[in-house]
Tab-separated table of C-alpha atoms in Angstrom:
chain	number	residue	atom	x	y	z
A	1	MET	CA	149.501	172.142	-59.544
A	2	ASN	CA	148.812	175.853	-59.721
A	3	ASP	CA	146.476	176.596	-62.578
A	4	GLU	CA	146.381	180.426	-61.880
A	5	PRO	CA	147.668	182.583	-64.757
A	6	ARG	CA	150.949	184.173	-64.094
A	7	PRO	CA	151.172	187.848	-63.054
A	8	LEU	CA	152.035	190.201	-65.879
A	9	ASP	CA	155.656	191.649	-65.833
A	10	THR	CA	154.961	195.104	-67.070
A	11	GLY	CA	158.489	195.942	-67.366
A	12	VAL	CA	157.888	199.265	-65.536
A	13	GLY	CA	158.498	198.456	-61.895
A	14	GLY	CA	156.357	195.245	-61.077
A	15	PRO	CA	153.154	193.355	-61.911
A	16	ALA	CA	149.881	195.140	-62.882
A	17	PRO	CA	146.838	194.607	-60.731
A	18	GLY	CA	145.357	191.171	-60.975
A	19	ARG	CA	146.756	187.954	-62.541
A	20	HIS	CA	146.597	187.217	-66.321
A	21	THR	CA	148.432	185.845	-69.284
A	22	LEU	CA	148.836	189.036	-71.253
A	23	GLY	CA	152.300	190.362	-72.399
A	24	PRO	CA	154.102	191.313	-75.432
A	25	HIS	CA	153.554	187.788	-76.875
A	26	VAL	CA	149.922	188.518	-77.549
A	27	VAL	CA	150.574	191.352	-79.952
A	28	GLY	CA	148.615	190.485	-83.111
A	29	SER	CA	146.259	188.145	-81.163
A	30	ARG	CA	142.685	188.531	-80.072
A	31	VAL	CA	142.405	189.284	-76.437
A	32	VAL	CA	139.983	190.382	-73.795
A	33	VAL	CA	141.081	192.815	-71.179
A	34	ARG	CA	139.482	193.937	-68.023
A	35	ARG	CA	140.745	197.374	-66.976
A	36	LEU	CA	140.129	199.948	-64.321
A	37	VAL	CA	138.313	203.126	-65.368
A	38	PRO	CA	140.281	205.951	-63.536
A	39	GLY	CA	138.274	208.424	-61.582
A	40	GLU	CA	135.044	206.290	-61.745
A	41	THR	CA	133.261	204.188	-59.092
A	42	GLY	CA	131.546	200.979	-59.566
A	43	PRO	CA	128.096	199.678	-58.690
A	44	SER	CA	129.467	198.347	-55.341
A	45	GLY	CA	131.252	201.460	-54.477
A	46	GLY	CA	134.786	200.167	-55.594
A	47	PRO	CA	136.747	201.079	-58.537
A	48	ALA	CA	134.812	200.983	-61.935
A	49	MET	CA	136.027	198.345	-64.365
A	50	THR	CA	135.165	197.554	-68.043
A	51	ASP	CA	136.032	194.756	-70.451
A	52	LEU	CA	137.474	195.356	-73.876
A	53	LEU	CA	137.581	192.624	-76.617
A	54	GLY	CA	139.796	193.152	-79.740
A	55	VAL	CA	143.169	192.570	-81.265
A	56	CYS	CA	146.292	193.742	-79.430
A	57	GLU	CA	148.279	195.873	-81.699
A	58	ALA	CA	151.070	197.189	-79.386
A	59	TRP	CA	152.560	196.403	-75.954
A	60	GLY	CA	155.204	198.398	-74.339
A	61	ASP	CA	156.227	201.667	-72.670
A	62	GLY	CA	153.676	201.223	-70.055
A	63	VAL	CA	150.691	200.700	-72.280
A	64	CYS	CA	148.931	198.208	-74.514
A	65	VAL	CA	146.831	199.084	-77.513
A	66	VAL	CA	143.828	197.145	-78.481
A	67	ARG	CA	141.683	197.424	-81.481
A	68	PRO	CA	138.041	196.480	-80.990
A	69	ALA	CA	135.494	195.527	-83.602
A	70	ASP	CA	134.496	199.246	-84.350
A	71	GLY	CA	138.279	199.712	-85.523
A	72	VAL	CA	138.996	202.501	-83.029
A	73	PRO	CA	142.115	201.646	-81.081
A	74	VAL	CA	142.088	201.969	-77.349
A	75	THR	CA	145.306	202.698	-75.414
A	76	ILE	CA	145.322	201.104	-71.926
A	77	ALA	CA	147.919	201.959	-69.174
A	78	LEU	CA	149.411	198.643	-67.947
A	79	ARG	CA	148.780	199.777	-64.441
A	80	ASP	CA	144.984	199.698	-65.047
A	81	VAL	CA	144.918	196.063	-66.458
A	82	VAL	CA	143.002	194.023	-63.867
A	83	SER	CA	142.912	190.761	-65.865
A	84	GLY	CA	142.988	189.451	-69.383
A	85	LYS	CA	143.776	186.601	-71.626
A	86	PRO	CA	144.171	185.668	-75.155
A	87	VAL	CA	140.908	184.325	-76.751
A	88	PRO	CA	140.408	182.211	-80.032
A	89	PRO	CA	139.927	184.135	-83.312
A	90	ARG	CA	136.342	184.871	-84.004
A	91	PRO	CA	135.124	182.130	-86.471
A	92	SER	CA	134.866	183.622	-90.001
A	93	VAL	CA	131.438	183.631	-91.606
A	94	ARG	CA	133.162	182.076	-94.710
A	95	ASP	CA	134.456	179.020	-92.589
A	96	ARG	CA	130.640	178.372	-91.531
A	97	VAL	CA	129.641	178.014	-95.262
A	98	PRO	CA	128.907	174.432	-96.158
A	99	ALA	CA	131.193	172.931	-98.896
A	100	ARG	CA	128.208	172.510	-101.274
A	101	VAL	CA	127.399	176.257	-100.999
A	102	ALA	CA	130.935	177.164	-101.379
A	103	GLN	CA	131.133	175.181	-104.636
A	104	GLU	CA	127.914	176.858	-105.879
A	105	HIS	CA	129.673	180.169	-105.584
A	106	GLY	CA	131.995	178.915	-108.253
A	107	PHE	CA	129.276	178.311	-110.932
A	108	ALA	CA	129.521	182.046	-111.857
A	109	LEU	CA	133.037	181.410	-113.277
A	110	PHE	CA	131.506	179.527	-116.311
A	111	PRO	CA	129.447	181.803	-118.426
A	112	ASP	CA	127.424	179.067	-120.199
A	113	LEU	CA	127.047	176.616	-117.220
A	114	VAL	CA	123.753	174.593	-117.189
A	115	THR	CA	122.743	173.096	-113.868
A	116	GLU	CA	120.210	170.650	-113.061
A	117	ALA	CA	119.067	169.303	-109.594
A	118	LEU	CA	119.344	165.571	-108.957
A	119	GLY	CA	117.929	165.527	-105.564
A	120	GLY	CA	120.727	166.961	-103.333
A	121	TRP	CA	123.318	166.485	-106.210
A	122	VAL	CA	123.835	168.807	-109.165
A	123	LEU	CA	124.480	167.958	-112.759
A	124	ARG	CA	126.667	170.540	-114.351
A	125	ASP	CA	127.234	171.108	-118.067
A	126	SER	CA	129.111	173.562	-120.179
A	127	ALA	CA	129.337	173.618	-123.982
A	128	THR	CA	132.647	175.609	-123.874
A	129	ALA	CA	134.581	174.967	-120.750
A	130	THR	CA	136.783	171.934	-120.381
A	131	ALA	CA	137.174	172.155	-116.591
A	132	ARG	CA	135.814	169.055	-114.767
A	133	ARG	CA	133.924	171.188	-112.271
A	134	ALA	CA	131.791	172.459	-115.339
A	135	ASN	CA	131.206	168.998	-116.693
A	136	SER	CA	130.438	166.683	-113.724
A	137	VAL	CA	127.967	165.894	-111.011
A	138	LEU	CA	128.500	167.687	-107.680
A	139	ALA	CA	127.888	164.876	-105.381
A	140	PHE	CA	128.517	166.628	-101.896
A	141	GLY	CA	126.061	165.093	-99.381
A	142	ALA	CA	123.486	162.435	-100.086
A	143	SER	CA	121.175	162.786	-103.202
A	144	GLY	CA	118.228	161.588	-101.359
A	145	LEU	CA	117.056	159.526	-104.142
A	146	ASP	CA	116.014	155.977	-103.765
A	147	GLY	CA	118.568	153.062	-104.383
A	148	ASP	CA	120.963	153.799	-106.999
A	149	THR	CA	118.683	156.078	-109.018
A	150	ASP	CA	121.095	159.052	-108.675
A	151	VAL	CA	124.059	157.023	-109.992
A	152	ASP	CA	121.900	155.571	-112.897
A	153	ARG	CA	120.982	159.012	-113.783
A	154	VAL	CA	124.432	160.322	-113.774
A	155	LEU	CA	125.527	157.326	-116.011
A	156	ALA	CA	122.681	158.235	-118.413
A	157	HIS	CA	123.460	162.039	-118.465
A	158	TYR	CA	127.053	162.168	-119.239
A	159	ASP	CA	129.058	160.388	-122.048
A	160	ARG	CA	132.004	160.408	-119.735
A	161	PRO	CA	130.547	160.436	-116.202
A	162	ILE	CA	132.574	162.162	-113.424
A	163	ALA	CA	131.580	162.786	-109.964
A	164	ALA	CA	133.016	165.478	-107.553
A	165	VAL	CA	132.971	163.995	-103.916
A	166	LEU	CA	134.305	165.239	-100.600
A	167	THR	CA	137.236	163.321	-99.793
A	168	GLY	CA	136.569	160.521	-97.245
A	169	SER	CA	132.826	161.409	-97.328
A	170	PRO	CA	129.960	158.684	-97.439
A	171	GLU	CA	129.477	159.640	-101.100
A	172	HIS	CA	133.144	158.826	-101.783
A	173	ALA	CA	132.864	155.443	-99.986
A	174	ARG	CA	129.657	154.546	-101.621
A	175	LEU	CA	130.728	155.236	-105.162
A	176	THR	CA	134.186	153.532	-104.543
A	177	ALA	CA	132.039	150.460	-103.354
A	178	LEU	CA	130.104	150.562	-106.644
A	179	GLY	CA	133.400	150.355	-108.584
A	180	TRP	CA	134.220	154.103	-109.255
A	181	VAL	CA	137.833	155.021	-109.166
A	182	PRO	CA	139.850	158.253	-109.229
A	183	GLU	CA	139.482	160.105	-112.504
A	184	SER	CA	143.196	160.630	-112.643
A	185	ASN	CA	146.361	160.191	-110.650
A	186	GLU	CA	146.237	163.878	-109.442
A	187	SER	CA	145.891	164.598	-105.776
A	188	ASP	CA	142.862	166.219	-104.044
A	189	THR	CA	141.599	169.498	-105.191
A	190	LEU	CA	141.742	172.081	-102.469
A	191	PHE	CA	139.155	174.815	-102.386
A	192	GLN	CA	140.709	177.804	-100.806
A	193	VAL	CA	139.122	180.948	-99.330
A	194	ALA	CA	140.565	184.232	-97.881
A	195	ALA	CA	139.245	187.558	-96.835
A	196	LEU	CA	139.553	189.825	-99.794
A	197	ALA	CA	140.861	192.668	-97.653
A	198	GLN	CA	143.695	190.438	-96.278
A	199	VAL	CA	144.644	189.360	-99.968
A	200	SER	CA	144.525	193.096	-101.200
A	201	ARG	CA	146.883	194.124	-98.380
A	202	ALA	CA	149.294	191.228	-99.346
A	203	LEU	CA	149.251	192.228	-102.949
A	204	ARG	CA	150.006	195.863	-102.221
A	205	GLY	CA	152.541	197.093	-104.661
A	206	ALA	CA	151.859	194.286	-107.219
A	207	ALA	CA	149.892	196.304	-109.623
A	208	HIS	CA	151.260	196.528	-113.236
A	209	PRO	CA	150.592	199.624	-115.361
A	210	ASP	CA	149.822	197.516	-118.428
A	211	ALA	CA	147.128	195.375	-116.741
A	212	GLU	CA	143.772	195.790	-118.535
A	213	VAL	CA	140.460	194.558	-117.314
A	214	HIS	CA	137.857	193.271	-119.944
A	215	GLU	CA	134.493	192.898	-118.291
A	216	ALA	CA	131.108	191.617	-119.282
A	217	GLY	CA	127.740	191.824	-117.684
A	218	PRO	CA	125.289	188.794	-117.132
A	219	GLY	CA	123.309	189.602	-120.356
A	220	GLU	CA	126.464	189.250	-122.390
A	221	ARG	CA	127.603	185.915	-120.894
A	222	ALA	CA	124.350	184.048	-120.077
A	223	GLY	CA	124.294	182.085	-123.351
A	224	ASP	CA	121.656	179.444	-123.198
A	225	ARG	CA	121.149	180.007	-119.424
A	226	SER	CA	118.238	181.891	-117.891
A	227	GLY	CA	120.775	184.267	-116.505
A	228	GLU	CA	119.583	184.350	-112.908
A	229	ARG	CA	122.851	183.032	-111.518
A	230	ALA	CA	125.040	184.921	-114.155
A	231	GLY	CA	127.158	187.490	-112.309
A	232	ASP	CA	129.790	190.103	-113.356
A	233	TRP	CA	132.691	188.400	-115.111
A	234	ALA	CA	136.114	189.980	-116.187
A	235	ARG	CA	139.369	188.909	-117.773
A	236	VAL	CA	142.611	190.562	-116.842
A	237	THR	CA	145.401	190.572	-119.374
A	238	ILE	CA	148.967	191.960	-119.360
A	239	GLY	CA	149.733	192.097	-123.124
A	240	ASP	CA	150.125	188.497	-124.256
A	241	HIS	CA	152.300	187.629	-121.324
A	242	ALA	CA	149.737	186.950	-118.484
A	243	THR	CA	146.036	186.292	-118.058
A	244	ALA	CA	143.604	185.507	-115.381
A	245	TYR	CA	139.787	185.747	-114.930
A	246	ALA	CA	137.332	186.363	-112.109
A	247	ALA	CA	133.710	186.236	-111.514
A	248	LEU	CA	131.395	187.633	-108.722
A	249	ASP	CA	128.575	185.423	-107.735
A	250	PRO	CA	125.216	187.471	-107.732
A	251	ALA	CA	123.413	185.243	-105.330
A	252	PRO	CA	121.881	186.729	-102.120
A	253	ASP	CA	124.998	186.225	-100.265
A	254	GLY	CA	127.148	186.787	-103.425
A	255	ASP	CA	129.960	188.736	-102.154
A	256	TRP	CA	132.180	185.936	-103.087
A	257	LEU	CA	134.830	186.543	-105.859
A	258	GLY	CA	136.308	183.434	-107.598
A	259	PHE	CA	139.243	183.622	-109.953
A	260	GLY	CA	141.056	181.091	-112.139
A	261	GLY	CA	142.607	180.552	-115.536
A	262	LEU	CA	145.838	182.103	-114.255
A	263	ALA	CA	148.598	181.793	-116.981
A	264	VAL	CA	151.798	183.381	-117.469
A	265	ASP	CA	154.136	182.995	-120.497
A	266	PRO	CA	157.101	180.741	-119.427
A	267	ALA	CA	159.490	183.329	-120.927
A	268	GLN	CA	157.915	186.037	-118.640
A	269	ARG	CA	157.909	184.302	-115.316
A	270	ARG	CA	159.426	185.429	-112.156
A	271	ARG	CA	158.609	189.115	-112.997
A	272	GLY	CA	155.546	189.464	-110.878
A	273	LEU	CA	153.054	189.257	-113.759
A	274	GLY	CA	151.064	186.539	-112.055
A	275	LEU	CA	150.537	188.563	-108.935
A	276	ALA	CA	149.752	191.639	-111.050
A	277	VAL	CA	146.881	189.923	-112.791
A	278	VAL	CA	145.604	188.539	-109.516
A	279	ALA	CA	145.844	191.826	-107.917
A	280	ALA	CA	143.788	193.448	-110.824
A	281	CYS	CA	141.124	190.653	-110.233
A	282	VAL	CA	140.959	191.332	-106.596
A	283	GLY	CA	140.705	195.113	-107.028
A	284	TRP	CA	138.085	194.662	-109.614
A	285	GLY	CA	136.024	192.555	-107.229
A	286	ALA	CA	136.539	194.940	-104.291
A	287	GLU	CA	135.094	197.637	-106.290
A	288	ARG	CA	131.835	195.549	-106.588
A	289	GLY	CA	131.527	194.761	-102.876
A	290	ALA	CA	133.229	191.481	-102.706
A	291	SER	CA	134.532	190.485	-99.304
A	292	THR	CA	135.566	186.792	-99.860
A	293	VAL	CA	137.902	185.523	-102.473
A	294	PHE	CA	138.308	181.884	-103.486
A	295	LEU	CA	140.234	179.564	-105.784
A	296	GLN	CA	140.908	176.004	-106.262
A	297	VAL	CA	144.320	174.342	-106.507
A	298	LEU	CA	145.644	170.697	-106.562
A	299	GLY	CA	146.983	169.672	-103.189
A	300	ASP	CA	150.346	168.736	-104.578
A	301	ASN	CA	151.037	171.954	-106.077
A	302	ALA	CA	153.431	173.062	-103.347
A	303	PRO	CA	154.711	176.307	-105.039
A	304	ALA	CA	151.178	177.561	-105.648
A	305	LEU	CA	150.073	176.658	-102.218
A	306	ALA	CA	152.976	178.465	-100.561
A	307	LEU	CA	152.061	181.565	-102.601
A	308	TYR	CA	148.491	181.452	-101.735
A	309	GLU	CA	149.229	180.979	-97.876
A	310	ARG	CA	151.372	184.087	-98.144
A	311	LEU	CA	148.362	186.054	-99.613
A	312	GLY	CA	146.132	184.670	-96.775
A	313	PHE	CA	144.236	181.684	-98.452
A	314	ARG	CA	143.569	178.547	-96.446
A	315	THR	CA	141.718	175.346	-97.290
A	316	HIS	CA	138.005	175.420	-96.799
A	317	HIS	CA	137.511	171.795	-97.995
A	318	ARG	CA	139.097	169.169	-100.339
A	319	TYR	CA	137.526	166.907	-102.845
A	320	ARG	CA	138.363	164.597	-105.637
A	321	TYR	CA	136.842	163.331	-108.910
A	322	LEU	CA	135.752	159.717	-109.419
A	323	THR	CA	134.635	157.916	-112.646
A	324	PRO	CA	133.175	154.423	-113.195
A	325	ARG	CA	135.889	151.787	-113.816
């Protein structure tokens, strides 16, 4: 069996130097290209060569165009291509963030959220928010406490105990064995992330002239909290027809923008108002240096998931809520 890559058919009179798996099919993909440097001599006395890593943006008319990390496109004559191949996408920094840390970025969405460490778990309370993620224990990873001390503390802390656990995790299995059951018949909750720049591009043209941004700083929102985690927060409205809110986490790596509370008057749907308020939230976050945007959605909400996928979102992790039987 021949494992050698096929020679490139340049479409301009035969294969280019070397053998590789490049071609028109790699446009839009990350590639590495080894190419000749015309007019220069290499260390061994032969032709000089250099490697280029980047995204292939064009292929045809005897050239390929590759955009490296510095953003300056490089045009390469196909006759100078020595070797090359597609390479996996560079892992995103946001993909390497642990699920627990990603969840903590969302704390800024709740102005009066009070948190208390329970070993490796986090007790969360809000006097005004009704969302479960503001009134439950975040049980991602082991608590590190002896025996069932962590569970006993949760039962004593909440009138209606709810635990958020990563689906299929040891904590999920442990609480289930202790008699905890799904808090509702809903599917898993999906925590989705995207590059803000990609979402912004996808939303180009979605702006609405009547969108208004109402913002508040940490001092106005901190409530009973110390304010050390309170970040910038904004609510976007289009009259009485559509609304959404967004918050920027001020932690050291707090370039994460979260948004939620998206609501559109049923009589005004299918007019682009939902996208318009999201676009305004994203624009507001971009002005403050955000580079990652996140949201949470139920896994069986197919229309929303299809929309978010078109905007560039993908699932970072999935979790569910449990409560004692």
